[in-house]
């Protein structure tokens, strides 16, 4: 059986706004912050992040928490938006920062980089990347 968890610090606000989580009976929505994941050590077989890690408060702490909750030989796949810092997205992430933060994961590498995502084009100097350890 597959258990799918979705973590977001704003989950309570989504519920207040009427987000229909009851339609997703196979997903466990969890309110929490990536810098202090509300899960035990070695809990997940796989961690997937889609255009989210550039929104965290502390990138390096988030990478450490992913390491903590991921089982030995666990899989990681991340879609990461590279962009200049902005007020809503204050982190600037690049290849060196990704490699440094996830150096604990063997075979962690960038497998794709593009200026186009689902038909939309990134702003000048931006790109979309995919990182994985498998």
mmCIF file of C-alpha atoms in Angstrom:
data_model
loop_
_atom_site.group_PDB
_atom_site.id
_atom_site.type_symbol
_atom_site.label_atom_id
_atom_site.label_comp_id
_atom_site.label_asym_id
_atom_site.label_seq_id
_atom_site.Cartn_x
_atom_site.Cartn_y
_atom_site.Cartn_z
ATOM 1 C CA UNK A 1 0.000 0.000 0.000
ATOM 2 C CA UNK A 2 1.110 3.539 -0.757
ATOM 3 C CA UNK A 3 0.581 6.299 1.761
ATOM 4 C CA UNK A 4 0.767 9.827 0.374
ATOM 5 C CA UNK A 5 1.355 12.825 2.637
ATOM 6 C CA UNK A 6 1.105 16.487 1.662
ATOM 7 C CA UNK A 7 2.758 18.966 4.020
ATOM 8 C CA UNK A 8 1.922 22.664 4.082
ATOM 9 C CA UNK A 9 2.126 25.255 6.876
ATOM 10 C CA UNK A 10 -1.024 26.915 5.486
ATOM 11 C CA UNK A 11 -3.219 23.796 5.535
ATOM 12 C CA UNK A 12 -5.543 25.344 8.151
ATOM 13 C CA UNK A 13 -6.100 28.364 5.931
ATOM 14 C CA UNK A 14 -6.868 26.120 2.959
ATOM 15 C CA UNK A 15 -9.468 24.293 5.027
ATOM 16 C CA UNK A 16 -10.973 27.595 6.180
ATOM 17 C CA UNK A 17 -11.190 28.653 2.529
ATOM 18 C CA UNK A 18 -13.019 25.439 1.652
ATOM 19 C CA UNK A 19 -10.252 23.452 -0.050
ATOM 20 C CA UNK A 20 -11.954 20.104 -0.768
ATOM 21 C CA UNK A 21 -9.533 17.702 0.916
ATOM 22 C CA UNK A 22 -12.375 15.234 1.440
ATOM 23 C CA UNK A 23 -12.091 14.416 -2.287
ATOM 24 C CA UNK A 24 -8.623 12.972 -1.678
ATOM 25 C CA UNK A 25 -9.241 9.924 0.497
ATOM 26 C CA UNK A 26 -5.809 8.479 -0.355
ATOM 27 C CA UNK A 27 -3.873 11.580 0.822
ATOM 28 C CA UNK A 28 -3.015 12.648 4.352
ATOM 29 C CA UNK A 29 -2.844 16.430 4.536
ATOM 30 C CA UNK A 30 -0.544 17.622 7.317
ATOM 31 C CA UNK A 31 -0.095 21.151 8.597
ATOM 32 C CA UNK A 32 3.555 21.729 9.403
ATOM 33 C CA UNK A 33 6.844 23.342 8.476
ATOM 34 C CA UNK A 34 9.604 21.664 6.515
ATOM 35 C CA UNK A 35 12.228 22.807 9.030
ATOM 36 C CA UNK A 36 10.589 20.684 11.742
ATOM 37 C CA UNK A 37 8.833 17.819 9.973
ATOM 38 C CA UNK A 38 6.151 16.202 12.163
ATOM 39 C CA UNK A 39 7.268 12.660 11.356
ATOM 40 C CA UNK A 40 9.591 10.174 13.065
ATOM 41 C CA UNK A 41 13.117 9.385 11.900
ATOM 42 C CA UNK A 42 13.453 7.004 8.926
ATOM 43 C CA UNK A 43 9.743 7.201 8.128
ATOM 44 C CA UNK A 44 9.537 7.680 4.349
ATOM 45 C CA UNK A 45 10.689 5.500 1.455
ATOM 46 C CA UNK A 46 10.523 8.473 -0.899
ATOM 47 C CA UNK A 47 10.311 12.273 -0.683
ATOM 48 C CA UNK A 48 8.898 14.231 -3.618
ATOM 49 C CA UNK A 49 8.907 18.028 -3.743
ATOM 50 C CA UNK A 50 7.338 19.950 -6.621
ATOM 51 C CA UNK A 51 8.160 23.662 -6.865
ATOM 52 C CA UNK A 52 8.082 24.041 -3.083
ATOM 53 C CA UNK A 53 11.578 24.077 -1.603
ATOM 54 C CA UNK A 54 12.254 27.658 -2.714
ATOM 55 C CA UNK A 55 9.335 28.714 -0.466
ATOM 56 C CA UNK A 56 10.758 27.388 2.830
ATOM 57 C CA UNK A 57 12.189 29.604 5.553
ATOM 58 C CA UNK A 58 15.450 27.666 6.004
ATOM 59 C CA UNK A 59 16.628 25.666 2.995
ATOM 60 C CA UNK A 60 19.532 23.909 4.712
ATOM 61 C CA UNK A 61 17.429 22.927 7.759
ATOM 62 C CA UNK A 62 14.765 21.561 5.401
ATOM 63 C CA UNK A 63 17.400 19.410 3.655
ATOM 64 C CA UNK A 64 18.529 18.101 7.069
ATOM 65 C CA UNK A 65 14.935 17.257 7.994
ATOM 66 C CA UNK A 66 14.428 15.397 4.719
ATOM 67 C CA UNK A 67 17.543 13.406 5.554
ATOM 68 C CA UNK A 68 16.169 12.645 9.032
ATOM 69 C CA UNK A 69 12.762 11.365 7.877
ATOM 70 C CA UNK A 70 14.014 9.495 4.785
ATOM 71 C CA UNK A 71 14.854 5.817 5.211
ATOM 72 C CA UNK A 72 18.345 4.600 4.402
ATOM 73 C CA UNK A 73 18.563 4.319 0.600
ATOM 74 C CA UNK A 74 15.333 6.325 0.321
ATOM 75 C CA UNK A 75 14.514 8.051 -2.942
ATOM 76 C CA UNK A 76 14.325 11.800 -3.584
ATOM 77 C CA UNK A 77 12.867 13.641 -6.570
ATOM 78 C CA UNK A 78 12.617 17.440 -6.572
ATOM 79 C CA UNK A 79 11.364 20.001 -9.051
ATOM 80 C CA UNK A 80 13.148 23.239 -8.115
ATOM 81 C CA UNK A 81 12.532 26.713 -9.501
ATOM 82 C CA UNK A 82 15.746 28.716 -9.815
ATOM 83 C CA UNK A 83 15.040 32.452 -9.603
ATOM 84 C CA UNK A 84 16.249 35.679 -8.091
ATOM 85 C CA UNK A 85 14.961 36.347 -4.554
ATOM 86 C CA UNK A 86 11.563 38.021 -4.290
ATOM 87 C CA UNK A 87 9.369 38.915 -1.311
ATOM 88 C CA UNK A 88 7.121 35.815 -1.619
ATOM 89 C CA UNK A 89 10.029 33.585 -2.714
ATOM 90 C CA UNK A 90 13.062 34.920 -0.842
ATOM 91 C CA UNK A 91 15.460 32.013 -1.422
ATOM 92 C CA UNK A 92 17.885 31.874 -4.298
ATOM 93 C CA UNK A 93 18.745 28.274 -5.043
ATOM 94 C CA UNK A 94 21.349 27.117 -7.535
ATOM 95 C CA UNK A 95 23.277 23.961 -8.394
ATOM 96 C CA UNK A 96 25.986 24.522 -5.791
ATOM 97 C CA UNK A 97 23.480 25.123 -3.008
ATOM 98 C CA UNK A 98 21.494 22.000 -3.959
ATOM 99 C CA UNK A 99 24.634 19.849 -4.058
ATOM 100 C CA UNK A 100 25.843 21.181 -0.708
ATOM 101 C CA UNK A 101 22.519 20.801 1.122
ATOM 102 C CA UNK A 102 21.902 17.277 -0.184
ATOM 103 C CA UNK A 103 25.504 16.034 -0.088
ATOM 104 C CA UNK A 104 24.361 13.368 2.385
ATOM 105 C CA UNK A 105 22.404 11.658 -0.430
ATOM 106 C CA UNK A 106 24.529 9.416 -2.624
ATOM 107 C CA UNK A 107 24.053 9.836 -6.357
ATOM 108 C CA UNK A 108 22.111 13.105 -5.924
ATOM 109 C CA UNK A 109 22.230 14.902 -9.258
ATOM 110 C CA UNK A 110 20.416 17.295 -11.537
ATOM 111 C CA UNK A 111 18.758 15.398 -14.387
ATOM 112 C CA UNK A 112 16.913 18.215 -16.160
ATOM 113 C CA UNK A 113 16.988 21.987 -16.573
ATOM 114 C CA UNK A 114 14.703 24.078 -18.755
ATOM 115 C CA UNK A 115 13.345 27.580 -19.171
ATOM 116 C CA UNK A 116 9.947 26.141 -20.126
ATOM 117 C CA UNK A 117 7.386 24.501 -17.843
ATOM 118 C CA UNK A 118 4.039 23.257 -19.173
ATOM 119 C CA UNK A 119 4.084 25.751 -22.026
ATOM 120 C CA UNK A 120 5.011 28.793 -19.954
ATOM 121 C CA UNK A 121 8.420 30.395 -20.185
ATOM 122 C CA UNK A 122 10.532 31.343 -17.182
ATOM 123 C CA UNK A 123 11.583 34.931 -16.722
ATOM 124 C CA UNK A 124 15.104 35.866 -17.903
ATOM 125 C CA UNK A 125 17.694 34.297 -15.601
ATOM 126 C CA UNK A 126 15.245 31.721 -14.232
ATOM 127 C CA UNK A 127 14.970 28.010 -14.905
ATOM 128 C CA UNK A 128 13.224 24.871 -13.731
ATOM 129 C CA UNK A 129 15.333 21.936 -12.608
ATOM 130 C CA UNK A 130 14.765 18.353 -11.554
ATOM 131 C CA UNK A 131 17.049 16.717 -8.990
ATOM 132 C CA UNK A 132 17.065 13.076 -7.948
ATOM 133 C CA UNK A 133 19.138 10.362 -6.347
ATOM 134 C CA UNK A 134 17.834 7.573 -8.590
#
